[in-house]
Structure formats: C-alpha cells, structure tokens
Tab-separated table of N, CA and C in Angstrom:
chain	number	residue	atom	x	y	z
A	1	UNK	N	-16.549	22.201	23.118
A	1	UNK	CA	-17.400	22.369	21.964
A	1	UNK	C	-16.524	22.474	20.710
A	2	UNK	N	-16.865	21.692	19.698
A	2	UNK	CA	-16.092	21.684	18.458
A	2	UNK	C	-16.821	22.476	17.380
A	3	UNK	N	-16.060	22.864	16.360
A	3	UNK	CA	-16.650	23.492	15.182
A	3	UNK	C	-16.623	22.469	14.065
A	4	UNK	N	-17.802	22.163	13.529
A	4	UNK	CA	-17.934	21.097	12.547
A	4	UNK	C	-18.455	21.659	11.235
A	5	UNK	N	-17.740	21.339	10.155
A	5	UNK	CA	-18.151	21.721	8.805
A	5	UNK	C	-19.035	20.614	8.240
A	6	UNK	N	-20.235	20.973	7.805
A	6	UNK	CA	-21.164	20.020	7.197
A	6	UNK	C	-21.252	20.350	5.715
A	7	UNK	N	-20.949	19.366	4.867
A	7	UNK	CA	-20.968	19.573	3.422
A	7	UNK	C	-22.011	18.636	2.818
A	8	UNK	N	-23.085	19.204	2.271
A	8	UNK	CA	-24.151	18.408	1.660
A	8	UNK	C	-24.915	19.289	0.686
A	9	UNK	N	-25.224	18.758	-0.497
A	9	UNK	CA	-25.940	19.553	-1.496
A	9	UNK	C	-27.452	19.536	-1.299
A	10	UNK	N	-27.945	18.720	-0.394
A	10	UNK	CA	-29.383	18.661	-0.114
A	10	UNK	C	-29.712	19.594	1.044
A	11	UNK	N	-30.507	20.652	0.784
A	11	UNK	CA	-30.850	21.581	1.872
A	11	UNK	C	-31.500	20.885	3.070
A	12	UNK	N	-32.367	19.903	2.813
A	12	UNK	CA	-33.038	19.225	3.933
A	12	UNK	C	-32.053	18.377	4.741
A	13	UNK	N	-31.125	17.713	4.062
A	13	UNK	CA	-30.096	16.938	4.776
A	13	UNK	C	-29.188	17.873	5.578
A	14	UNK	N	-28.821	18.993	4.969
A	14	UNK	CA	-27.956	19.963	5.631
A	14	UNK	C	-28.595	20.455	6.930
A	15	UNK	N	-29.867	20.812	6.867
A	15	UNK	CA	-30.586	21.305	8.043
A	15	UNK	C	-30.700	20.203	9.096
A	16	UNK	N	-31.029	18.980	8.658
A	16	UNK	CA	-31.185	17.868	9.596
A	16	UNK	C	-29.901	17.522	10.319
A	17	UNK	N	-28.803	17.452	9.582
A	17	UNK	CA	-27.512	17.130	10.199
A	17	UNK	C	-27.074	18.270	11.111
A	18	UNK	N	-27.266	19.503	10.648
A	18	UNK	CA	-26.903	20.686	11.452
A	18	UNK	C	-27.657	20.674	12.784
A	19	UNK	N	-28.932	20.337	12.733
A	19	UNK	CA	-29.754	20.300	13.952
A	19	UNK	C	-29.195	19.281	14.947
A	20	UNK	N	-28.832	18.104	14.453
A	20	UNK	CA	-28.295	17.061	15.332
A	20	UNK	C	-26.954	17.493	15.922
A	21	UNK	N	-26.069	18.018	15.089
A	21	UNK	CA	-24.733	18.426	15.550
A	21	UNK	C	-24.846	19.519	16.608
A	22	UNK	N	-25.736	20.486	16.372
A	22	UNK	CA	-25.904	21.566	17.345
A	22	UNK	C	-26.556	21.061	18.635
A	23	UNK	N	-27.458	20.098	18.510
A	23	UNK	CA	-28.071	19.498	19.699
A	23	UNK	C	-27.010	18.788	20.549
A	24	UNK	N	-25.988	18.252	19.877
A	24	UNK	CA	-24.893	17.585	20.586
A	24	UNK	C	-23.905	18.594	21.183
A	25	UNK	N	-24.174	19.891	20.975
A	25	UNK	CA	-23.384	20.925	21.622
A	25	UNK	C	-22.250	21.525	20.805
A	26	UNK	N	-22.271	21.326	19.489
A	26	UNK	CA	-21.184	21.825	18.643
A	26	UNK	C	-21.641	22.991	17.770
A	27	UNK	N	-20.682	23.814	17.359
A	27	UNK	CA	-20.936	24.877	16.390
A	27	UNK	C	-20.853	24.278	14.997
A	28	UNK	N	-21.561	24.892	14.042
A	28	UNK	CA	-21.541	24.369	12.677
A	28	UNK	C	-21.208	25.458	11.665
A	29	UNK	N	-20.597	25.011	10.585
A	29	UNK	CA	-20.354	25.792	9.388
A	29	UNK	C	-20.856	24.892	8.268
A	30	UNK	N	-21.456	25.456	7.205
A	30	UNK	CA	-21.989	24.601	6.146
A	30	UNK	C	-21.448	24.998	4.774
A	31	UNK	N	-21.488	24.032	3.865
A	31	UNK	CA	-21.139	24.244	2.463
A	31	UNK	C	-22.057	23.368	1.620
A	32	UNK	N	-22.389	23.832	0.415
A	32	UNK	CA	-23.400	23.169	-0.410
A	32	UNK	C	-22.855	22.203	-1.456
A	33	UNK	N	-21.542	22.123	-1.626
A	33	UNK	CA	-20.979	21.130	-2.539
A	33	UNK	C	-19.521	20.881	-2.166
A	34	UNK	N	-18.916	19.915	-2.829
A	34	UNK	CA	-17.557	19.525	-2.471
A	34	UNK	C	-16.534	20.638	-2.633
A	35	UNK	N	-16.633	21.395	-3.727
A	35	UNK	CA	-15.680	22.484	-3.962
A	35	UNK	C	-15.802	23.541	-2.870
A	36	UNK	N	-17.031	23.920	-2.542
A	36	UNK	CA	-17.254	24.899	-1.468
A	36	UNK	C	-16.793	24.326	-0.129
A	37	UNK	N	-16.948	23.014	0.052
A	37	UNK	CA	-16.506	22.362	1.281
A	37	UNK	C	-15.001	22.418	1.459
A	38	UNK	N	-14.257	22.191	0.378
A	38	UNK	CA	-12.797	22.266	0.440
A	38	UNK	C	-12.372	23.690	0.786
A	39	UNK	N	-12.994	24.666	0.140
A	39	UNK	CA	-12.671	26.075	0.418
A	39	UNK	C	-12.999	26.437	1.869
A	40	UNK	N	-14.164	25.977	2.350
A	40	UNK	CA	-14.563	26.259	3.734
A	40	UNK	C	-13.599	25.598	4.722
A	41	UNK	N	-13.136	24.391	4.412
A	41	UNK	CA	-12.182	23.706	5.295
A	41	UNK	C	-10.893	24.508	5.400
A	42	UNK	N	-10.423	25.056	4.278
A	42	UNK	CA	-9.192	25.862	4.281
A	42	UNK	C	-9.399	27.178	5.039
A	43	UNK	N	-10.560	27.790	4.842
A	43	UNK	CA	-10.835	29.103	5.431
A	43	UNK	C	-11.149	29.000	6.924
A	44	UNK	N	-11.989	28.023	7.295
A	44	UNK	CA	-12.500	27.916	8.666
A	44	UNK	C	-11.661	27.029	9.582
A	45	UNK	N	-10.902	26.102	8.993
A	45	UNK	CA	-10.133	25.115	9.759
A	45	UNK	C	-10.977	24.510	10.888
A	46	UNK	N	-12.070	23.829	10.515
A	46	UNK	CA	-12.948	23.229	11.529
A	46	UNK	C	-12.258	22.072	12.245
A	47	UNK	N	-12.883	21.621	13.327
A	47	UNK	CA	-12.337	20.484	14.083
A	47	UNK	C	-12.641	19.155	13.402
A	48	UNK	N	-13.675	19.147	12.539
A	48	UNK	CA	-14.101	17.915	11.870
A	48	UNK	C	-14.980	18.305	10.689
A	49	UNK	N	-15.007	17.454	9.653
A	49	UNK	CA	-15.865	17.672	8.483
A	49	UNK	C	-16.798	16.475	8.324
A	50	UNK	N	-18.090	16.754	8.159
A	50	UNK	CA	-19.079	15.732	7.789
A	50	UNK	C	-19.372	15.946	6.306
A	51	UNK	N	-19.019	14.965	5.473
A	51	UNK	CA	-19.007	15.131	4.020
A	51	UNK	C	-19.947	14.153	3.326
A	52	UNK	N	-20.913	14.695	2.577
A	52	UNK	CA	-21.745	13.875	1.703
A	52	UNK	C	-20.856	13.387	0.556
A	53	UNK	N	-21.304	12.372	-0.190
A	53	UNK	CA	-20.510	11.877	-1.309
A	53	UNK	C	-21.082	12.340	-2.645
A	54	UNK	N	-22.364	12.121	-2.875
A	54	UNK	CA	-22.965	12.425	-4.176
A	54	UNK	C	-23.338	13.906	-4.220
A	55	UNK	N	-22.453	14.707	-4.871
A	55	UNK	CA	-22.658	16.158	-4.974
A	55	UNK	C	-22.133	16.648	-6.321
A	56	UNK	N	-22.644	17.795	-6.783
A	56	UNK	CA	-22.142	18.380	-8.031
A	56	UNK	C	-20.770	19.027	-7.827
A	57	UNK	N	-20.131	19.389	-8.921
A	57	UNK	CA	-18.830	20.077	-8.964
A	57	UNK	C	-17.685	19.184	-8.527
A	58	UNK	N	-17.649	18.845	-7.263
A	58	UNK	CA	-16.595	17.989	-6.722
A	58	UNK	C	-17.308	17.019	-5.789
A	59	UNK	N	-17.224	15.712	-6.058
A	59	UNK	CA	-17.945	14.793	-5.172
A	59	UNK	C	-17.204	14.650	-3.839
A	60	UNK	N	-17.862	13.995	-2.897
A	60	UNK	CA	-17.300	13.875	-1.558
A	60	UNK	C	-16.001	13.101	-1.487
A	61	UNK	N	-15.833	12.106	-2.365
A	61	UNK	CA	-14.570	11.367	-2.390
A	61	UNK	C	-13.428	12.305	-2.819
A	62	UNK	N	-13.681	13.097	-3.877
A	62	UNK	CA	-12.663	14.025	-4.376
A	62	UNK	C	-12.361	15.112	-3.344
A	63	UNK	N	-13.397	15.645	-2.720
A	63	UNK	CA	-13.212	16.698	-1.719
A	63	UNK	C	-12.453	16.158	-0.504
A	64	UNK	N	-12.780	14.948	-0.086
A	64	UNK	CA	-12.083	14.321	1.044
A	64	UNK	C	-10.608	14.154	0.720
A	65	UNK	N	-10.311	13.671	-0.476
A	65	UNK	CA	-8.921	13.486	-0.896
A	65	UNK	C	-8.182	14.834	-0.882
A	66	UNK	N	-8.837	15.874	-1.360
A	66	UNK	CA	-8.230	17.199	-1.391
A	66	UNK	C	-7.915	17.707	0.026
A	67	UNK	N	-8.864	17.549	0.935
A	67	UNK	CA	-8.660	17.985	2.323
A	67	UNK	C	-7.565	17.152	2.996
A	68	UNK	N	-7.592	15.835	2.767
A	68	UNK	CA	-6.642	14.930	3.423
A	68	UNK	C	-5.206	15.116	2.923
A	69	UNK	N	-5.056	15.620	1.704
A	69	UNK	CA	-3.705	15.751	1.134
A	69	UNK	C	-3.131	17.161	1.223
A	70	UNK	N	-3.945	18.130	1.608
A	70	UNK	CA	-3.476	19.511	1.709
A	70	UNK	C	-2.793	19.697	3.063
A	71	UNK	N	-1.541	20.171	3.090
A	71	UNK	CA	-0.844	20.354	4.365
A	71	UNK	C	-1.606	21.241	5.354
A	72	UNK	N	-2.395	22.189	4.848
A	72	UNK	CA	-3.128	23.110	5.721
A	72	UNK	C	-4.344	22.467	6.380
A	73	UNK	N	-4.862	21.377	5.765
A	73	UNK	CA	-6.108	20.783	6.274
A	73	UNK	C	-6.007	19.293	6.588
A	74	UNK	N	-4.863	18.677	6.353
A	74	UNK	CA	-4.776	17.220	6.506
A	74	UNK	C	-5.001	16.736	7.933
A	75	UNK	N	-4.874	17.622	8.910
A	75	UNK	CA	-5.099	17.243	10.313
A	75	UNK	C	-6.596	17.160	10.658
A	76	UNK	N	-7.464	17.643	9.766
A	76	UNK	CA	-8.902	17.687	10.051
A	76	UNK	C	-9.532	16.340	9.688
A	77	UNK	N	-10.150	15.641	10.651
A	77	UNK	CA	-10.796	14.375	10.305
A	77	UNK	C	-12.041	14.611	9.444
A	78	UNK	N	-12.175	13.794	8.405
A	78	UNK	CA	-13.347	13.855	7.526
A	78	UNK	C	-14.158	12.585	7.737
A	79	UNK	N	-15.455	12.762	7.959
A	79	UNK	CA	-16.380	11.641	8.094
A	79	UNK	C	-17.314	11.681	6.892
A	80	UNK	N	-17.336	10.624	6.117
A	80	UNK	CA	-18.260	10.559	4.986
A	80	UNK	C	-19.638	10.171	5.511
A	81	UNK	N	-20.649	10.934	5.105
A	81	UNK	CA	-22.035	10.705	5.528
A	81	UNK	C	-22.838	10.585	4.243
A	82	UNK	N	-23.225	9.362	3.875
A	82	UNK	CA	-23.749	9.137	2.532
A	82	UNK	C	-24.767	8.011	2.458
A	83	UNK	N	-25.528	8.008	1.380
A	83	UNK	CA	-26.462	6.905	1.105
A	83	UNK	C	-25.730	5.746	0.437
A	84	UNK	N	-24.508	5.966	-0.029
A	84	UNK	CA	-23.746	4.904	-0.703
A	84	UNK	C	-23.308	3.885	0.352
A	85	UNK	N	-23.934	2.702	0.305
A	85	UNK	CA	-23.734	1.742	1.385
A	85	UNK	C	-23.003	0.462	0.973
A	86	UNK	N	-22.367	0.462	-0.179
A	86	UNK	CA	-21.632	-0.718	-0.614
A	86	UNK	C	-20.257	-0.766	0.056
A	87	UNK	N	-19.759	-1.963	0.289
A	87	UNK	CA	-18.430	-2.111	0.889
A	87	UNK	C	-17.361	-1.415	0.061
A	88	UNK	N	-17.493	-1.490	-1.281
A	88	UNK	CA	-16.493	-0.849	-2.143
A	88	UNK	C	-16.492	0.669	-1.946
A	89	UNK	N	-17.672	1.263	-1.715
A	89	UNK	CA	-17.748	2.708	-1.454
A	89	UNK	C	-17.031	3.045	-0.149
A	90	UNK	N	-17.290	2.245	0.862
A	90	UNK	CA	-16.675	2.458	2.184
A	90	UNK	C	-15.147	2.359	2.076
A	91	UNK	N	-14.657	1.314	1.419
A	91	UNK	CA	-13.209	1.120	1.265
A	91	UNK	C	-12.607	2.284	0.477
A	92	UNK	N	-13.261	2.672	-0.620
A	92	UNK	CA	-12.757	3.771	-1.439
A	92	UNK	C	-12.728	5.076	-0.629
A	93	UNK	N	-13.771	5.328	0.126
A	93	UNK	CA	-13.831	6.540	0.944
A	93	UNK	C	-12.708	6.601	1.961
A	94	UNK	N	-12.430	5.481	2.598
A	94	UNK	CA	-11.361	5.441	3.597
A	94	UNK	C	-9.994	5.622	2.908
A	95	UNK	N	-9.870	5.088	1.694
A	95	UNK	CA	-8.612	5.252	0.960
A	95	UNK	C	-8.389	6.699	0.532
A	96	UNK	N	-9.456	7.477	0.452
A	96	UNK	CA	-9.326	8.891	0.089
A	96	UNK	C	-8.915	9.743	1.289
A	97	UNK	N	-8.952	9.149	2.473
A	97	UNK	CA	-8.520	9.866	3.660
A	97	UNK	C	-9.583	10.045	4.732
A	98	UNK	N	-10.781	9.510	4.497
A	98	UNK	CA	-11.834	9.619	5.513
A	98	UNK	C	-11.436	8.835	6.762
A	99	UNK	N	-11.855	9.341	7.920
A	99	UNK	CA	-11.562	8.671	9.193
A	99	UNK	C	-12.727	7.800	9.650
A	100	UNK	N	-13.920	8.038	9.075
A	100	UNK	CA	-15.101	7.232	9.416
A	100	UNK	C	-16.104	7.355	8.276
A	101	UNK	N	-17.099	6.469	8.307
A	101	UNK	CA	-18.082	6.378	7.236
A	101	UNK	C	-19.432	6.091	7.875
A	102	UNK	N	-20.381	6.982	7.688
A	102	UNK	CA	-21.727	6.806	8.237
A	102	UNK	C	-22.705	6.721	7.069
A	103	UNK	N	-23.579	5.718	7.098
A	103	UNK	CA	-24.562	5.555	6.040
A	103	UNK	C	-25.879	6.211	6.429
A	104	UNK	N	-26.439	7.008	5.500
A	104	UNK	CA	-27.759	7.625	5.687
A	104	UNK	C	-28.822	6.580	5.399
A	105	UNK	N	-29.941	6.596	6.055
A	105	UNK	CA	-30.229	7.455	7.202
A	105	UNK	C	-29.507	6.935	8.447
A	106	UNK	N	-29.128	7.844	9.316
A	106	UNK	CA	-28.445	7.471	10.551
A	106	UNK	C	-29.197	8.108	11.706
A	107	UNK	N	-28.888	7.659	12.914
A	107	UNK	CA	-29.545	8.276	14.068
A	107	UNK	C	-28.529	9.092	14.860
A	108	UNK	N	-29.038	9.867	15.773
A	108	UNK	CA	-28.202	10.768	16.564
A	108	UNK	C	-27.117	10.014	17.328
A	109	UNK	N	-27.442	8.839	17.843
A	109	UNK	CA	-26.467	8.053	18.616
A	109	UNK	C	-25.281	7.631	17.746
A	110	UNK	N	-25.551	7.263	16.481
A	110	UNK	CA	-24.465	6.879	15.565
A	110	UNK	C	-23.500	8.040	15.371
A	111	UNK	N	-24.070	9.218	15.119
A	111	UNK	CA	-23.242	10.393	14.890
A	111	UNK	C	-22.487	10.784	16.162
A	112	UNK	N	-23.163	10.750	17.293
A	112	UNK	CA	-22.531	11.103	18.569
A	112	UNK	C	-21.341	10.181	18.860
A	113	UNK	N	-21.486	8.897	18.547
A	113	UNK	CA	-20.404	7.941	18.785
A	113	UNK	C	-19.180	8.265	17.931
A	114	UNK	N	-19.401	8.536	16.651
A	114	UNK	CA	-18.285	8.858	15.760
A	114	UNK	C	-17.614	10.167	16.175
A	115	UNK	N	-18.415	11.178	16.516
A	115	UNK	CA	-17.839	12.456	16.963
A	115	UNK	C	-17.024	12.248	18.236
A	116	UNK	N	-17.528	11.425	19.146
A	116	UNK	CA	-16.810	11.144	20.381
A	116	UNK	C	-15.470	10.477	20.138
A	117	UNK	N	-15.414	9.633	19.108
A	117	UNK	CA	-14.169	8.940	18.790
A	117	UNK	C	-13.141	9.857	18.120
A	118	UNK	N	-13.618	10.822	17.323
A	118	UNK	CA	-12.708	11.620	16.515
A	118	UNK	C	-12.372	13.008	17.042
A	119	UNK	N	-13.192	13.516	17.947
A	119	UNK	CA	-12.933	14.859	18.478
A	119	UNK	C	-12.122	14.771	19.756
A	120	UNK	N	-11.176	15.687	19.942
A	120	UNK	CA	-10.367	15.660	21.170
A	120	UNK	C	-11.202	15.980	22.408
A	121	UNK	N	-10.786	15.422	23.515
A	121	UNK	CA	-11.427	15.722	24.799
A	121	UNK	C	-12.758	15.085	24.926
C-alpha cells in the first residue's frame, strides 16, 4: 500500500480522486493548491503525487518543477492530472519533471495503470 498526495483546488475533484485512490488500496494525503502541495510533499514524503495543473498560488507545472528539483523530494514521482489536453501542455509538464500525464476526465483503470507503472512492487 502506497501513500499518495493528491493536489487539486477543486473540492469535488479532490474527493473523487481520493475515493478512487483509496478504492485501489492506497492511503491518501491532500492539499488544496500547488504551494500547499509542495509543502505537503516535503513534510509527508509520499510515494507518489497526483497534481492538478490549473490552481491558484502555484500552478501544477510550477509545483511539479519545485518537487522534481528539490533534493528532499526529487525521488517522488509526480503525475499531472489535468483538463489541459494539448500536446504542448503534456510536453511542458514532462519537462517540468512529471513522470506521467493523465487527462481529466479519466477512469479508474487509467489511474490504476499509471500507479502500477510508477509505484514499487
């Protein structure tokens, strides 16, 4: 069982993603924006981060870059989970350090596949 940090400014998205992750057998920690997500990643050291992109304070691209470049958190895979579905968004997200990119809306099987690829064991 992994501990997964979910970062999303939409309460309904946060609850929906949390429900799916917990149904897949993982523990969750949540944050409501990119800045809080970076702080939670440093404090909690989760096994993986699911990061929205369009958020106040610090967007998901900026937060991903911060997590990926910090020596304390760079080992944590970040998966961008967003409505931004353009190829340029995907390329930019991966260049910021994301390990995968999921477009909303997504289904449980999509998320389970990505978690299976990125989580140990």
